[in-house]
PDB file of C-alpha atoms in Angstrom:
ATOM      1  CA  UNK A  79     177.830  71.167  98.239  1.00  0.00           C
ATOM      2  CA  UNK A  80     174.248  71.413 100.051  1.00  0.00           C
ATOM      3  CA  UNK A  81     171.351  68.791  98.664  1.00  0.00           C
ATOM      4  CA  UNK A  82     169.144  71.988  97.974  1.00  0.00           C
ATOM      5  CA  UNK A  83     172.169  73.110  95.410  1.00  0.00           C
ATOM      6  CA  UNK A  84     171.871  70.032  93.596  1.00  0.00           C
ATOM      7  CA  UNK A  85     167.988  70.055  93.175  1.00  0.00           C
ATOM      8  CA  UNK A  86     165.930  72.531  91.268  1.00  0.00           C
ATOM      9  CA  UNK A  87     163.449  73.578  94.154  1.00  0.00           C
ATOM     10  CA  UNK A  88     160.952  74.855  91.369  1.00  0.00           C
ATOM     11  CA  UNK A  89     160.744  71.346  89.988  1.00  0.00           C
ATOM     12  CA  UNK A  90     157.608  69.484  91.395  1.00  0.00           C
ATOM     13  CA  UNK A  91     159.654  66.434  91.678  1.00  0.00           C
ATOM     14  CA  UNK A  92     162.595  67.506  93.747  1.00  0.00           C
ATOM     15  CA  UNK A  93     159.988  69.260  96.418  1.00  0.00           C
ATOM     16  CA  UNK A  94     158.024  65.895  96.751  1.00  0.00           C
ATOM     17  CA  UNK A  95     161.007  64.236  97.417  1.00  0.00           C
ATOM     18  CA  UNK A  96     162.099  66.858  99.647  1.00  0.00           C
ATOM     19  CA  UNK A  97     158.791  66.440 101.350  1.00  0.00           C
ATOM     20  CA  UNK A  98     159.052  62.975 101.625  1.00  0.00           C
ATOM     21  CA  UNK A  99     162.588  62.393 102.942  1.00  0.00           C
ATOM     22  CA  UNK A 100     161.462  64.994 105.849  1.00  0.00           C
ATOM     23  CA  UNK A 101     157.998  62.692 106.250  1.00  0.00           C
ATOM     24  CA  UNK A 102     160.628  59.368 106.340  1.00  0.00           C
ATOM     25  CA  UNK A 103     162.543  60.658 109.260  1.00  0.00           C
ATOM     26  CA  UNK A 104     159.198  62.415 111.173  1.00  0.00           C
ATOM     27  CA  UNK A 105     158.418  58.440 110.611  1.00  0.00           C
ATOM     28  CA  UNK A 106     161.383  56.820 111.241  1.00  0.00           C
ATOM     29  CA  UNK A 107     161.628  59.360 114.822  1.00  0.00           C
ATOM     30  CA  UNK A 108     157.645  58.499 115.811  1.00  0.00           C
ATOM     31  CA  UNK A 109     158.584  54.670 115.388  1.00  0.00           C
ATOM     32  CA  UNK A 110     161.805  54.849 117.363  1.00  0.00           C
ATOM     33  CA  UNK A 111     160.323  56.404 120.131  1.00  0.00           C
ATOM     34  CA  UNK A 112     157.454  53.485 120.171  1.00  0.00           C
ATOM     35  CA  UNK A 113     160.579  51.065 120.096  1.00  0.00           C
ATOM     36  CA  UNK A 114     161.328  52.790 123.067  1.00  0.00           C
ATOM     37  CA  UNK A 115     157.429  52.762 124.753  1.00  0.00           C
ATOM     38  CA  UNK A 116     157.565  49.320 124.155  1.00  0.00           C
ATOM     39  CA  UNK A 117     160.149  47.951 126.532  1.00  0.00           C
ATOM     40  CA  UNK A 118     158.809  50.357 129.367  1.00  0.00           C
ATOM     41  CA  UNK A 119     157.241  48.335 132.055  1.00  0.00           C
ATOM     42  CA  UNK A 120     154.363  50.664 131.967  1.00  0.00           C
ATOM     43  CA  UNK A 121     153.307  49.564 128.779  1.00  0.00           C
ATOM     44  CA  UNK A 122     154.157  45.929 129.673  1.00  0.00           C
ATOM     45  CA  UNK A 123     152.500  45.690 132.210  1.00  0.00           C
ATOM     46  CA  UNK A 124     149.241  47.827 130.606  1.00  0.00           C
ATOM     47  CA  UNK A 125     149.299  44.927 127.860  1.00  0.00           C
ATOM     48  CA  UNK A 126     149.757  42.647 130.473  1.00  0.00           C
ATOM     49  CA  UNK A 127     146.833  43.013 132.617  1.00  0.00           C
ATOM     50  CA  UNK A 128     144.727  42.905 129.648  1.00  0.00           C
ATOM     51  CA  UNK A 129     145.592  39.579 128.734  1.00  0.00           C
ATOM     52  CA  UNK A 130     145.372  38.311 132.476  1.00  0.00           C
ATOM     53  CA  UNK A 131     142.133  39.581 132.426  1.00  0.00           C
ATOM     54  CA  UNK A 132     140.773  38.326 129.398  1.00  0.00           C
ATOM     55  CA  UNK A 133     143.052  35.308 128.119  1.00  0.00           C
ATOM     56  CA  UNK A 134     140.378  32.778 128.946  1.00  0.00           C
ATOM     57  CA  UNK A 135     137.362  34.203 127.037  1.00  0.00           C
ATOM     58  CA  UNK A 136     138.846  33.546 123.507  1.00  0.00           C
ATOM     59  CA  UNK A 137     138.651  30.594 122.566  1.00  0.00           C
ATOM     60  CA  UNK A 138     140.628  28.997 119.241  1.00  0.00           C
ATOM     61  CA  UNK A 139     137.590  28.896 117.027  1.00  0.00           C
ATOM     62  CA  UNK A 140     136.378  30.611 113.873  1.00  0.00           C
ATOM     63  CA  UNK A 141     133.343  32.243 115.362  1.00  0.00           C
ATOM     64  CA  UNK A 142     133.669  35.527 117.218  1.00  0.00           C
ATOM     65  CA  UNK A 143     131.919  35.979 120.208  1.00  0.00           C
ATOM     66  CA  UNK A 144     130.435  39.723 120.792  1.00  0.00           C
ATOM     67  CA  UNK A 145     132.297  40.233 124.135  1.00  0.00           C
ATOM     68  CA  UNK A 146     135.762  40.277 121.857  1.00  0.00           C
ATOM     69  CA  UNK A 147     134.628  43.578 120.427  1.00  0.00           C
ATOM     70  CA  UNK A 148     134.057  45.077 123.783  1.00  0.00           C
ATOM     71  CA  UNK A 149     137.698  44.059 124.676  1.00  0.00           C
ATOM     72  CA  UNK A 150     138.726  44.968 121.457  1.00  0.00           C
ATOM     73  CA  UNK A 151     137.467  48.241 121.667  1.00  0.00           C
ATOM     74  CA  UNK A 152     138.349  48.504 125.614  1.00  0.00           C
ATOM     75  CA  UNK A 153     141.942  47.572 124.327  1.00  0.00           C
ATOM     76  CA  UNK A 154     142.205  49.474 121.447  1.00  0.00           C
ATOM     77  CA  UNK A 155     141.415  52.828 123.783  1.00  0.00           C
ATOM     78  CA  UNK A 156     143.583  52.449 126.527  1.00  0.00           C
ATOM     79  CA  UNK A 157     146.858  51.071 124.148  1.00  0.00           C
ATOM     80  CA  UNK A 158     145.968  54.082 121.728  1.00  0.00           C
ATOM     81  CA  UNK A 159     145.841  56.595 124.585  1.00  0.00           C
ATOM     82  CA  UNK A 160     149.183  55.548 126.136  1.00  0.00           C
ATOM     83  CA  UNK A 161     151.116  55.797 122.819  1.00  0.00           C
ATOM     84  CA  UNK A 162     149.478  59.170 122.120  1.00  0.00           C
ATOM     85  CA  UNK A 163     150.433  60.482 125.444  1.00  0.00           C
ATOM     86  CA  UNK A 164     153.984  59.119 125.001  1.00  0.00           C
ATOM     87  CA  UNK A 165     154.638  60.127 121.417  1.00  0.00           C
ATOM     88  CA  UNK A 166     152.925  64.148 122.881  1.00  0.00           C
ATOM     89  CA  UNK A 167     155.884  63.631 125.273  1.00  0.00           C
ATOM     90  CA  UNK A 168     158.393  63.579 123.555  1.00  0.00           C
ATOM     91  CA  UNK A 169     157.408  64.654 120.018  1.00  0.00           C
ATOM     92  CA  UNK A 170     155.227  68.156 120.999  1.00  0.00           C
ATOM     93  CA  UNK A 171     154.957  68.436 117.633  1.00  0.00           C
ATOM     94  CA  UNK A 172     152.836  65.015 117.152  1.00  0.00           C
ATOM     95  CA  UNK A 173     149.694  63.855 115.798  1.00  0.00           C
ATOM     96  CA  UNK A 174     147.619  60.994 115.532  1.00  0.00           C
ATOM     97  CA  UNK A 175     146.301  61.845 111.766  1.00  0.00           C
ATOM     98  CA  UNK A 176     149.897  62.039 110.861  1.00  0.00           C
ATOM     99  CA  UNK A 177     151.062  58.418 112.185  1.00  0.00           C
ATOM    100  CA  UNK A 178     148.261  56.568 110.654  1.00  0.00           C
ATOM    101  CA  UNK A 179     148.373  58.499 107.297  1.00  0.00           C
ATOM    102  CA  UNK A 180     152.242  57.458 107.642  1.00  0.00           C
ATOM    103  CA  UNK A 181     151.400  53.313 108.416  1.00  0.00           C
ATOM    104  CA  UNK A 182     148.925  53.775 105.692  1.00  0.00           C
ATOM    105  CA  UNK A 183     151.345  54.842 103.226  1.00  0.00           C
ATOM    106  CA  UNK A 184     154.090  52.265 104.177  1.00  0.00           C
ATOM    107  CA  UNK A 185     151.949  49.389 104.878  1.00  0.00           C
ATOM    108  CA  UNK A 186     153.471  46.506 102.882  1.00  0.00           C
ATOM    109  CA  UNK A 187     156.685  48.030 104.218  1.00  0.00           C
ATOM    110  CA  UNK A 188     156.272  47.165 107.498  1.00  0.00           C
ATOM    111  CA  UNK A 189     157.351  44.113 109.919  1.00  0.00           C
ATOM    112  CA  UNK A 190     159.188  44.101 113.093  1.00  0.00           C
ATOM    113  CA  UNK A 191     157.724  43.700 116.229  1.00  0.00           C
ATOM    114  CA  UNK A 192     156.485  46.850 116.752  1.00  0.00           C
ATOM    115  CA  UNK A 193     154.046  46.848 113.600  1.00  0.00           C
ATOM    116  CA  UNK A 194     152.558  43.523 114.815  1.00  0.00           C
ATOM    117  CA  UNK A 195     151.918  45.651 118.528  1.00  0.00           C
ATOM    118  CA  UNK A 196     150.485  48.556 116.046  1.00  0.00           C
ATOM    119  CA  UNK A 197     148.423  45.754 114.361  1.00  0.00           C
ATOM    120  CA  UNK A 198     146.826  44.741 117.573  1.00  0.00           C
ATOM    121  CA  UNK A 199     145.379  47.972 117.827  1.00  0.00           C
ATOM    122  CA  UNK A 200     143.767  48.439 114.088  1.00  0.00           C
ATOM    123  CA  UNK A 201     143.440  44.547 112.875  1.00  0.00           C
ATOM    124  CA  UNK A 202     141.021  42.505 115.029  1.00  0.00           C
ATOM    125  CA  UNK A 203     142.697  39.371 113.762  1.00  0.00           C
ATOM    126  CA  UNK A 204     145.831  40.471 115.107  1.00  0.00           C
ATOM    127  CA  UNK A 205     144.377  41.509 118.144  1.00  0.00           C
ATOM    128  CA  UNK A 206     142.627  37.905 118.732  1.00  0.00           C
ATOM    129  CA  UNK A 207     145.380  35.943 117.774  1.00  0.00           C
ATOM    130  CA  UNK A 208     147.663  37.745 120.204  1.00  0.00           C
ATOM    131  CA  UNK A 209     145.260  36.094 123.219  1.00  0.00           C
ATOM    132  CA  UNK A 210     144.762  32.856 121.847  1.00  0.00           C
ATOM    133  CA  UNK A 211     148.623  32.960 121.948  1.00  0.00           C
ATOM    134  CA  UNK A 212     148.731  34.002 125.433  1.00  0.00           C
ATOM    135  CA  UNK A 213     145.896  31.530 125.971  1.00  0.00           C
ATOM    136  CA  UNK A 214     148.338  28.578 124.355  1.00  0.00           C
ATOM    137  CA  UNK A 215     151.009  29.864 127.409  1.00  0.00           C
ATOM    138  CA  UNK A 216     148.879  29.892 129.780  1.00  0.00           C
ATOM    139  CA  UNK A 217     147.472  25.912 129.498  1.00  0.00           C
ATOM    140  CA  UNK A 218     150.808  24.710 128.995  1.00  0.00           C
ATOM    141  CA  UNK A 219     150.100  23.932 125.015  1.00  0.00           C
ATOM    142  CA  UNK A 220     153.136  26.179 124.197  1.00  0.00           C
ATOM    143  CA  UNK A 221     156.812  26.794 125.735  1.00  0.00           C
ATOM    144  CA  UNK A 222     156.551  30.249 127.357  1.00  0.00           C
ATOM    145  CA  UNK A 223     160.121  31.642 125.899  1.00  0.00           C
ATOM    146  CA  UNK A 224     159.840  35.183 127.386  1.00  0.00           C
ATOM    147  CA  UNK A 225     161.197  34.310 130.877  1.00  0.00           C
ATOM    148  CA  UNK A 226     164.170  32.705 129.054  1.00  0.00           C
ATOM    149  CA  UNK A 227     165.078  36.567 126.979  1.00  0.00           C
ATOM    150  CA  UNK A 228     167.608  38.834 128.466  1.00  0.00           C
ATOM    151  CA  UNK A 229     169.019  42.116 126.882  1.00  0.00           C
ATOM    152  CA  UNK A 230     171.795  42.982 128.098  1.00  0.00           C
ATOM    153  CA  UNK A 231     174.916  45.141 127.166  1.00  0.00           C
ATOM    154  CA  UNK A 232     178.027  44.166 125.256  1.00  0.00           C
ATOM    155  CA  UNK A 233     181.438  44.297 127.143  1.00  0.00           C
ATOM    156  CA  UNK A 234     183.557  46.394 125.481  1.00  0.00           C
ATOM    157  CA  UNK A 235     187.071  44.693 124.729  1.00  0.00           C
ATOM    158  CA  UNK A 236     190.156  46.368 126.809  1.00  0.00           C
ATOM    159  CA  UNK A 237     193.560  45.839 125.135  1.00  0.00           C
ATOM    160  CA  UNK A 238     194.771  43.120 128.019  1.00  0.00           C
ATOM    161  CA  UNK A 239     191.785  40.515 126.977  1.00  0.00           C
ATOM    162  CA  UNK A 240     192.534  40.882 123.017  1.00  0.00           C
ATOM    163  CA  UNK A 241     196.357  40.507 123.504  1.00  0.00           C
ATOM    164  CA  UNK A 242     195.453  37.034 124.769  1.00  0.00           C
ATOM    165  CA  UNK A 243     192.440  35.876 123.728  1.00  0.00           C
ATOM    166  CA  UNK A 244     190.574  32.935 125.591  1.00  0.00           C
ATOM    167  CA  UNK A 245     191.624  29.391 124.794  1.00  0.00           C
TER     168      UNK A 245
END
């Protein structure tokens, strides 16, 4: 039996959530495909040379100096621009208006780690607090864990290893 036999399509209700289960997975495909962006060394190294070249401007204190906007702004561009011209890409069919009407939507929804890069580019806070991080790395005041995180692939189990198993 299809979905569509079970809902009335003339009910209001059932075409909203029609509408919005079509809306979760445009969602759900934009944010996999930033998951994606993310671990390209493009990007990395895009976010990268921003925070070589400005780490040691912000400082750790409440005040805001006015250069941070620049950088924020400078920032905010060029991060914006590559994700748009990624997402075009891949997803023809995609639009900026769409995305943020999406994060604006799901807002208390969201965590992971590609919502706090997302942040970086809407939430000065976020943004600052992401250098003064980098900042902490760079004079030593904090571990720098990233060169100790590897991804790589599970082994897949033959039927020799699992008939004896490691002692």
């Amino acid at each position: 039996m299809f979905l569509t036999d079970e809902l009335d399509l003339s009910s209001p209700e059932d075409e909203k959530r029609i509408l919005r289960s079509e809306e979760d997975r445009s969602f759900d495909e934009i944010i996999g495909h930033i998951e994606d962006l993310l671990l390209e060394e493009n990007f990395q190294a895009l976010q990268h040379e921003f925070l070589e070249k400005y780490w040691n401007i912000f400082e750790p204190i409440e005040d805001n100096k006015l250069i941070y906007t620049d950088i924020f702004n400078e920032y905010n561009k060029a991060v914006e621009a590559y994700i748009v011209d990624y997402l075009k890409k891949v997803m023809p069919q995609f639009t900026v208006d769409t995305l943020l009407h999406q994060l604006n939507e799901k807002q208390t929804e969201l965590e992971g780690e590609v919502f706090e890069i997302l942040s970086t580019i809407t939430d000065f806070l976020a943004f600052k607090e992401m250098f003064l991080d980098y900042r902490a790395v760079k004079e030593g005041k904090v571990a720098d864990l990233s060169c100790g995180i590897s991804v790589t692939s599970l082994k897949s189990c033959n039927v020799e290893n699992s008939k004896n198993p490691p002692r």
